[in-house]
Tab-separated table of C-alpha atoms in Angstrom:
chain	number	residue	atom	x	y	z
A	154	MET	CA	49.588	297.290	55.986
A	155	ASN	CA	50.039	296.688	59.812
A	156	ILE	CA	54.057	296.126	59.950
A	157	ARG	CA	54.036	294.790	63.343
A	158	GLY	CA	51.756	291.922	62.265
A	159	LEU	CA	54.103	290.873	59.253
A	160	SER	CA	55.542	287.223	59.803
A	161	ILE	CA	59.555	287.008	59.779
A	162	ASN	CA	59.495	286.660	55.824
A	163	GLY	CA	57.516	290.149	55.572
A	164	SER	CA	60.098	291.874	57.842
A	165	ARG	CA	62.484	290.641	56.091
A	166	PHE	CA	61.138	292.312	52.444
A	167	ILE	CA	60.380	295.835	54.481
A	168	ARG	CA	64.029	295.510	55.733
A	169	TYR	CA	64.807	295.361	52.008
A	170	ILE	CA	62.748	298.035	50.500
A	171	TYR	CA	63.624	300.322	53.146
A	172	ILE	CA	67.400	300.283	53.320
A	173	ASN	CA	67.384	300.341	49.567
A	174	SER	CA	65.355	303.038	49.132
A	175	LEU	CA	67.793	304.840	51.819
A	176	LYS	CA	70.510	303.851	49.150
A	177	ASP	CA	68.516	305.209	46.356
A	178	SER	CA	68.163	308.463	48.379
A	179	VAL	CA	71.816	308.791	49.457
A	180	THR	CA	73.069	307.948	45.485
A	181	LEU	CA	70.659	310.560	44.272
A	182	PHE	CA	71.622	313.286	46.789
A	183	ILE	CA	75.554	312.112	45.817
A	184	ASP	CA	74.738	312.789	41.976
A	185	SER	CA	72.648	316.001	42.804
A	186	TYR	CA	75.791	317.292	44.615
A	187	ILE	CA	78.843	316.472	42.557
A	188	THR	CA	77.513	317.325	39.003
A	189	PRO	CA	77.521	321.041	39.544
A	190	VAL	CA	80.787	320.697	41.722
A	191	GLN	CA	82.186	318.579	38.426
A	192	LYS	CA	81.072	321.097	36.151
A	193	ARG	CA	83.023	324.525	38.271
A	194	ASN	CA	85.842	322.529	39.047
A	195	THR	CA	88.360	319.939	37.691
A	196	SER	CA	88.506	317.698	40.672
A	197	ILE	CA	86.756	316.466	43.507
A	198	ASN	CA	87.632	317.017	47.504
A	199	THR	CA	88.154	313.600	48.202
A	200	GLN	CA	87.586	314.374	51.998
A	201	PHE	CA	84.661	315.543	51.520
A	202	PHE	CA	83.435	312.635	49.251
A	203	VAL	CA	84.535	310.367	52.548
A	204	VAL	CA	82.717	312.311	54.566
A	205	LEU	CA	79.485	311.420	52.356
A	206	LEU	CA	80.052	307.704	52.028
A	207	THR	CA	80.262	307.367	56.199
A	208	LEU	CA	76.503	309.157	56.120
A	209	PHE	CA	75.575	306.593	53.769
A	210	PHE	CA	77.213	304.137	55.526
A	211	CYS	CA	75.499	305.517	59.267
A	212	LEU	CA	72.123	305.198	57.479
A	213	SER	CA	71.940	301.884	56.410
A	214	ARG	CA	73.065	300.863	59.840
A	215	TRP	CA	70.340	303.091	61.432
A	216	GLY	CA	67.704	301.279	59.251
A	217	ASP	CA	68.920	297.748	59.962
A	218	GLN	CA	68.614	298.379	63.793
A	219	GLN	CA	64.742	300.193	62.695
A	220	ILE	CA	63.884	296.888	60.708
A	221	LEU	CA	65.260	294.483	63.760
A	222	ALA	CA	63.874	296.087	66.893
A	223	ARG	CA	60.596	295.412	65.724
A	224	PRO	CA	58.407	292.288	66.548
A	225	THR	CA	58.588	288.716	64.223
A	226	ASN	CA	56.052	287.152	65.194
A	227	SER	CA	52.360	288.354	65.478
A	228	HIS	CA	51.570	285.141	67.967
A	229	VAL	CA	53.783	286.597	70.165
A	230	ALA	CA	52.265	288.975	72.625
A	231	PRO	CA	53.993	291.830	74.337
A	232	THR	CA	55.241	291.284	78.224
A	233	LYS	CA	52.941	291.963	80.791
A	234	PRO	CA	53.256	292.276	84.173
A	235	GLY	CA	51.994	289.047	85.406
A	236	LYS	CA	54.546	287.297	82.712
A	237	LYS	CA	56.791	289.049	85.003
A	238	ARG	CA	56.199	287.592	88.177
A	239	ILE	CA	56.211	284.363	86.856
A	240	ALA	CA	59.676	284.544	85.767
A	241	GLY	CA	60.211	285.996	89.428
A	242	LYS	CA	58.769	282.386	90.485
A	243	VAL	CA	61.006	280.470	88.012
A	244	HIS	CA	64.144	282.542	89.419
A	245	ARG	CA	63.331	281.792	92.886
A	246	ARG	CA	62.847	277.861	92.030
A	247	SER	CA	66.041	278.226	90.381
A	248	THR	CA	67.799	279.729	93.440
A	249	ILE	CA	66.226	277.179	96.010
A	250	LYS	CA	67.548	274.469	93.272
A	251	SER	CA	70.933	275.942	93.200
A	252	ILE	CA	71.099	276.405	97.114
A	253	ALA	CA	70.090	272.843	97.421
A	254	VAL	CA	72.682	271.739	94.686
A	255	ASN	CA	75.476	273.880	97.225
A	256	ARG	CA	74.112	271.805	100.128
A	257	LYS	CA	74.797	268.787	98.371
A	258	ALA	CA	78.145	270.175	96.918
A	259	THR	CA	79.510	271.216	100.943
A	260	LYS	CA	78.214	267.822	102.116
A	261	GLY	CA	79.840	265.813	99.408
A	262	LYS	CA	83.234	267.838	100.189
A	263	ALA	CA	82.564	267.180	103.985
A	264	LEU	CA	82.595	262.821	103.169
A	265	ALA	CA	85.355	263.591	101.369
A	266	LYS	CA	87.477	265.543	103.754
A	267	GLU	CA	86.137	262.651	106.391
A	268	ASN	CA	87.119	260.008	103.876
A	269	LYS	CA	90.795	261.249	103.382
A	270	LYS	CA	91.189	259.864	107.206
A	271	VAL	CA	91.548	256.478	105.657
A	272	VAL	CA	94.574	256.662	103.636
A	273	SER	CA	94.211	253.104	102.503
A	274	SER	CA	92.535	249.587	103.760
A	275	THR	CA	93.784	246.125	103.937
A	276	THR	CA	92.147	242.866	104.996
A	277	VAL	CA	93.863	240.200	107.560
A	278	ALA	CA	92.728	237.197	108.304
A	279	LEU	CA	94.294	236.174	111.149
A	280	PHE	CA	92.503	239.281	112.895
A	281	GLY	CA	89.387	237.489	112.821
A	282	PRO	CA	86.021	238.050	110.836
A	283	ARG	CA	84.626	241.135	112.950
A	284	TYR	CA	88.298	243.206	112.731
A	285	ALA	CA	89.683	241.720	109.458
A	286	ARG	CA	89.230	245.113	107.659
A	287	VAL	CA	92.155	247.734	108.806
A	288	ALA	CA	91.814	251.011	108.195
A	289	VAL	CA	95.165	252.615	107.703
A	290	LYS	CA	94.483	256.349	109.135
A	291	ASP	CA	97.815	257.603	108.725
A	292	HIS	CA	101.620	256.811	107.722
A	293	LEU	CA	103.175	257.699	110.877
A	294	LEU	CA	104.773	254.182	111.274
A	295	ARG	CA	105.862	253.963	107.890
A	296	GLY	CA	108.680	252.176	107.290
A	297	ALA	CA	108.813	250.656	111.066
A	298	VAL	CA	109.248	247.009	111.311
A	299	TYR	CA	107.569	244.930	114.390
A	300	TYR	CA	107.848	241.570	115.645
A	301	LEU	CA	105.196	240.675	118.210
A	302	ALA	CA	105.471	237.636	120.160
A	303	SER	CA	103.004	236.755	123.178
A	304	GLY	CA	104.204	234.947	125.682
A	305	HIS	CA	104.008	230.963	126.013
A	306	GLY	CA	101.588	229.007	123.460
A	307	GLY	CA	100.745	225.719	121.891
A	308	PRO	CA	101.598	222.986	124.900
A	309	ASP	CA	101.829	225.773	127.152
A	310	PRO	CA	99.269	227.637	128.527
A	311	GLY	CA	101.773	229.735	130.677
A	312	ALA	CA	100.024	230.822	134.147
A	313	LEU	CA	96.783	230.054	135.055
A	314	GLY	CA	94.383	232.587	136.529
A	315	ARG	CA	91.122	231.223	138.634
A	316	TYR	CA	87.933	233.033	138.210
A	317	GLY	CA	84.994	231.961	139.687
A	318	LYS	CA	84.650	228.503	137.959
A	319	TYR	CA	86.525	229.854	134.692
A	320	VAL	CA	90.072	228.987	134.483
A	321	LEU	CA	92.260	232.208	133.109
A	322	PRO	CA	95.493	231.163	130.746
A	323	GLU	CA	97.890	233.285	130.247
A	324	ASP	CA	98.669	232.591	126.672
A	325	GLU	CA	95.295	233.998	125.743
A	326	TYR	CA	94.928	236.745	127.439
A	327	ALA	CA	98.758	237.838	126.033
A	328	TYR	CA	97.516	236.907	122.778
A	329	ASP	CA	94.731	238.898	122.680
A	330	VAL	CA	96.386	241.974	123.993
A	331	THR	CA	99.367	241.392	121.673
A	332	ILE	CA	97.026	241.004	118.117
A	333	ARG	CA	95.125	244.362	119.209
A	334	LEU	CA	98.322	245.914	119.040
A	335	ALA	CA	99.763	244.494	115.712
A	336	ARG	CA	96.364	246.066	114.682
A	337	ALA	CA	97.064	249.376	116.078
A	338	LEU	CA	100.278	249.665	114.669
A	339	MET	CA	98.802	248.898	111.200
A	340	GLU	CA	96.679	251.396	111.559
A	341	HIS	CA	99.602	253.770	111.160
A	342	GLY	CA	101.175	252.042	108.150
A	343	ALA	CA	103.882	249.562	109.949
A	344	THR	CA	104.881	246.366	109.051
A	345	VAL	CA	104.126	244.020	111.671
A	346	TYR	CA	104.505	240.345	111.995
A	347	MET	CA	102.761	238.064	114.325
A	348	ILE	CA	105.504	235.619	115.440
A	349	LEU	CA	103.297	233.189	117.496
A	350	GLN	CA	100.013	233.314	115.454
A	351	ASP	CA	96.401	231.336	116.345
A	352	PRO	CA	94.528	230.225	113.254
A	353	ASN	CA	91.280	230.611	114.360
A	354	ASP	CA	90.808	232.728	117.537
A	355	GLY	CA	91.261	236.410	116.022
A	356	ILE	CA	90.414	239.170	118.014
A	357	ARG	CA	88.035	238.418	120.690
A	358	ASP	CA	85.723	240.407	122.520
A	359	ASP	CA	84.807	237.762	125.373
A	360	LYS	CA	85.009	237.779	128.710
A	361	ILE	CA	86.630	234.799	129.373
A	362	LEU	CA	88.968	233.136	126.445
A	363	LYS	CA	89.140	229.638	126.144
A	364	LEU	CA	91.967	227.560	126.323
A	365	ASP	CA	93.607	225.588	123.422
A	366	ARG	CA	96.709	224.552	122.149
A	367	ASP	CA	96.945	225.280	118.625
A	368	GLU	CA	99.235	228.117	118.126
A	369	VAL	CA	101.858	228.196	115.600
A	370	THR	CA	105.153	230.652	115.523
A	371	TYR	CA	105.500	232.482	112.045
A	372	LEU	CA	105.137	230.197	109.466
A	373	ARG	CA	102.885	227.716	110.511
A	374	GLN	CA	105.793	226.161	112.978
A	375	THR	CA	104.735	223.823	115.254
A	376	ILE	CA	105.335	225.039	118.872
A	377	PRO	CA	107.613	222.209	120.853
A	378	LEU	CA	107.293	221.353	124.450
A	379	ASN	CA	110.712	221.986	125.363
A	380	GLN	CA	110.959	225.663	126.749
A	381	THR	CA	114.062	226.177	125.721
A	382	LEU	CA	113.394	225.112	121.834
A	383	ARG	CA	110.642	226.958	121.805
A	384	LEU	CA	111.912	229.891	122.921
A	385	ARG	CA	114.847	229.321	120.490
A	386	GLN	CA	112.046	228.943	117.387
A	387	CYS	CA	110.679	232.412	118.352
A	388	THR	CA	114.244	234.129	118.487
A	389	ASP	CA	115.469	232.350	115.079
A	390	ALA	CA	112.193	233.489	113.520
A	391	VAL	CA	112.822	237.022	114.196
A	392	ASN	CA	116.444	236.869	113.434
A	393	ARG	CA	115.815	235.743	110.117
A	394	LEU	CA	112.754	238.524	109.626
A	395	ASN	CA	115.652	240.677	111.162
A	396	ARG	CA	118.171	240.107	108.143
A	397	LYS	CA	115.447	240.184	105.718
A	398	HIS	CA	114.607	243.818	106.815
A	399	LYS	CA	118.280	244.872	107.150
A	400	GLY	CA	118.671	248.700	107.331
A	401	ALA	CA	114.981	249.473	108.712
A	402	TYR	CA	113.737	250.702	112.270
A	403	GLN	CA	112.884	247.246	113.695
A	404	ARG	CA	111.785	246.447	117.392
A	405	MET	CA	110.698	243.367	119.037
A	406	VAL	CA	107.997	243.468	121.665
A	407	THR	CA	107.114	240.277	123.638
A	408	ILE	CA	103.907	240.446	125.648
A	409	HIS	CA	103.164	238.363	128.923
A	410	VAL	CA	101.076	238.265	132.236
A	411	ASP	CA	103.260	237.358	135.311
A	412	SER	CA	102.510	234.809	137.824
A	413	ARG	CA	102.385	235.820	141.497
A	414	SER	CA	101.042	235.108	144.679
A	415	ALA	CA	97.386	236.156	144.409
A	416	GLY	CA	97.562	238.647	146.969
A	417	GLU	CA	99.911	240.628	145.138
A	418	THR	CA	99.126	242.754	143.226
A	419	ILE	CA	101.572	244.424	140.266
A	420	ASP	CA	101.357	247.313	137.522
A	421	VAL	CA	102.264	247.114	133.959
A	422	PHE	CA	106.221	246.609	133.944
A	423	PHE	CA	109.150	246.395	131.309
A	424	TYR	CA	112.566	244.840	131.023
A	425	HIS	CA	114.667	245.430	128.540
A	426	HIS	CA	118.614	244.424	127.516
A	427	GLN	CA	121.151	246.265	129.460
A	428	ASN	CA	123.500	246.977	126.814
A	429	SER	CA	120.446	248.074	124.538
A	430	GLY	CA	120.223	251.941	124.702
A	431	VAL	CA	117.738	252.152	121.740
A	432	GLY	CA	115.776	249.420	123.829
A	433	LYS	CA	115.787	251.113	126.862
A	434	ARG	CA	114.765	253.875	124.954
A	435	LEU	CA	111.056	251.849	123.941
A	436	ALA	CA	110.822	250.388	126.888
A	437	LYS	CA	110.700	254.535	128.702
A	438	ASN	CA	108.691	255.506	125.662
A	439	ILE	CA	105.807	252.822	126.804
A	440	HIS	CA	105.986	253.569	130.293
A	441	ARG	CA	105.642	256.986	129.985
A	442	SER	CA	102.499	256.145	127.688
A	443	PHE	CA	101.333	254.239	130.432
A	444	ASN	CA	101.648	256.905	133.137
A	445	ALA	CA	99.945	259.781	131.063
A	446	GLY	CA	97.216	256.887	130.529
A	447	TYR	CA	96.597	256.496	134.217
A	448	LYS	CA	96.672	259.721	134.821
A	449	ARG	CA	93.810	260.697	132.528
A	450	TYR	CA	91.475	257.772	133.053
A	451	GLN	CA	92.448	256.844	136.809
A	452	PRO	CA	93.490	260.152	138.436
A	453	ASN	CA	93.229	258.979	141.743
A	454	ARG	CA	95.645	256.102	141.666
A	455	SER	CA	99.374	255.909	141.665
A	456	TYR	CA	101.234	254.221	138.558
A	457	LEU	CA	104.043	252.077	140.027
A	458	GLY	CA	104.896	250.193	136.972
A	459	ASN	CA	108.793	250.524	136.095
A	460	VAL	CA	111.705	250.141	133.657
A	461	SER	CA	114.673	247.958	134.123
A	462	ASP	CA	117.213	246.008	132.498
A	463	ARG	CA	116.740	241.828	132.620
A	464	SER	CA	119.270	240.252	130.241
A	465	SER	CA	118.778	237.239	131.575
A	466	LEU	CA	115.695	236.504	130.103
A	467	TYR	CA	116.048	234.401	126.547
A	468	VAL	CA	114.425	236.530	123.851
A	469	VAL	CA	115.972	239.546	124.957
A	470	LYS	CA	119.109	238.024	125.300
A	471	ASN	CA	118.675	236.379	121.815
A	472	SER	CA	116.691	238.914	119.372
A	473	HIS	CA	118.462	240.423	117.252
A	474	PRO	CA	116.436	243.984	116.852
A	475	PRO	CA	116.427	245.704	120.272
A	476	THR	CA	113.824	243.976	122.428
A	477	VAL	CA	111.078	244.878	125.416
A	478	PHE	CA	109.902	242.414	127.554
A	479	ILE	CA	106.207	243.557	128.928
A	480	GLU	CA	104.387	241.806	132.168
A	481	LEU	CA	101.071	242.829	132.034
A	482	GLY	CA	99.834	242.338	135.921
A	483	ASN	CA	99.287	239.323	138.081
A	484	ILE	CA	96.675	237.007	136.515
A	485	ARG	CA	96.024	235.260	139.765
A	486	ASN	CA	95.255	238.746	141.312
A	487	GLU	CA	91.747	239.520	141.635
A	488	LYS	CA	92.413	243.435	140.758
A	489	ASP	CA	94.759	242.821	138.480
A	490	GLN	CA	92.331	240.201	136.504
A	491	ARG	CA	90.050	243.241	135.870
A	492	ARG	CA	92.886	244.760	133.149
A	493	PHE	CA	92.314	241.417	131.422
A	494	LEU	CA	88.816	240.186	131.623
A	495	LEU	CA	87.021	243.087	129.675
A	496	ALA	CA	87.838	243.480	125.912
A	497	GLY	CA	87.970	247.211	126.568
A	498	ASN	CA	90.836	247.159	129.089
A	499	ARG	CA	92.374	244.481	126.975
A	500	GLN	CA	92.242	247.332	123.878
A	501	ALA	CA	93.514	250.209	126.116
A	502	LEU	CA	96.487	248.298	126.545
A	503	ALA	CA	96.801	247.435	123.187
A	504	ASN	CA	96.476	251.081	122.728
A	505	TRP	CA	99.247	252.767	125.085
A	506	ILE	CA	101.690	250.412	124.180
A	507	CYS	CA	101.099	251.777	120.289
A	508	ASP	CA	101.364	255.407	121.537
A	509	GLY	CA	104.744	254.911	123.324
A	510	MET	CA	106.032	252.979	120.122
A	511	ARG	CA	104.811	255.594	118.181
A	512	ALA	CA	106.679	258.175	120.261
A	513	ASP	CA	109.967	256.280	120.198
A	514	TYR	CA	109.538	256.050	116.177
A	515	LYS	CA	109.658	259.960	115.949
A	516	LEU	CA	112.542	259.931	117.840
A	517	ARG	CA	114.823	257.534	115.837
């Protein structure tokens, strides 16, 4: 009989016969050995008997290994060198596949790391459809509460500049810088209140910002024509919110575009209340930010903006939170107009103000 050609049932049968024959042989050996000993001696050496049993067990295990080592299927051919090469190819394919998976995993980790830059996001309809989604990059300003108010608005457009055939209203350009500042602050986790709001303008990238008169004060209050009533309405809204956030870090920033003679060029400058040390510190931090910005982007130009106290200004005098009053430039001057006409410049102004406010918050 060809043992290699047996099926699996046949191999089990051979295994059974083989093991049992070994067992019978060992049993006969034990009987033939022990019987004479029993005749000569009244007892058996126990240790020697244990050795025999151990020998019996080892022989049985050896028989098992011999049977199991043989092929069990006649249809499975012996492995040839060609098959090894095929196995090698499969191995290389699996290696390539694992490399691809690793690359995908690495790419996924990189994307996850990049997404970590965006902590969360929120939607603010006031910013307009293009800028409504605000990605919160970090929480550097968490806990800070800011009140932002652009100058004039509603029935009062403020100062009017001329650019060719176009009119440049102060309130529209001051508002665009202010709302950009609001968004920049929110990107760092700050709580921001726009005290003066335009329901449909949002953040605009146009060069010429058209004049309208639909601005309202916080909580949709109609802006009065009378200047004193208008300013009081603004400070009252701020002071109510100030009481609501009692104990928090709170600051008020109001942004204007100055009106002087057309030939006078002025830099951005800042006012604070004479008795407000923290207001002065905020103004100085924003001033430093502008100084650094001009040195970086206009190194051949001196920045002449300054910080001073002007306690007589209504908003500075009557707002309870520390307040900084910012004049962005002279809207009637051709050189200063470049600071406002380009959307990128308006964004830069907002960013520099934001940087100064962040620096101030670190010193709280």
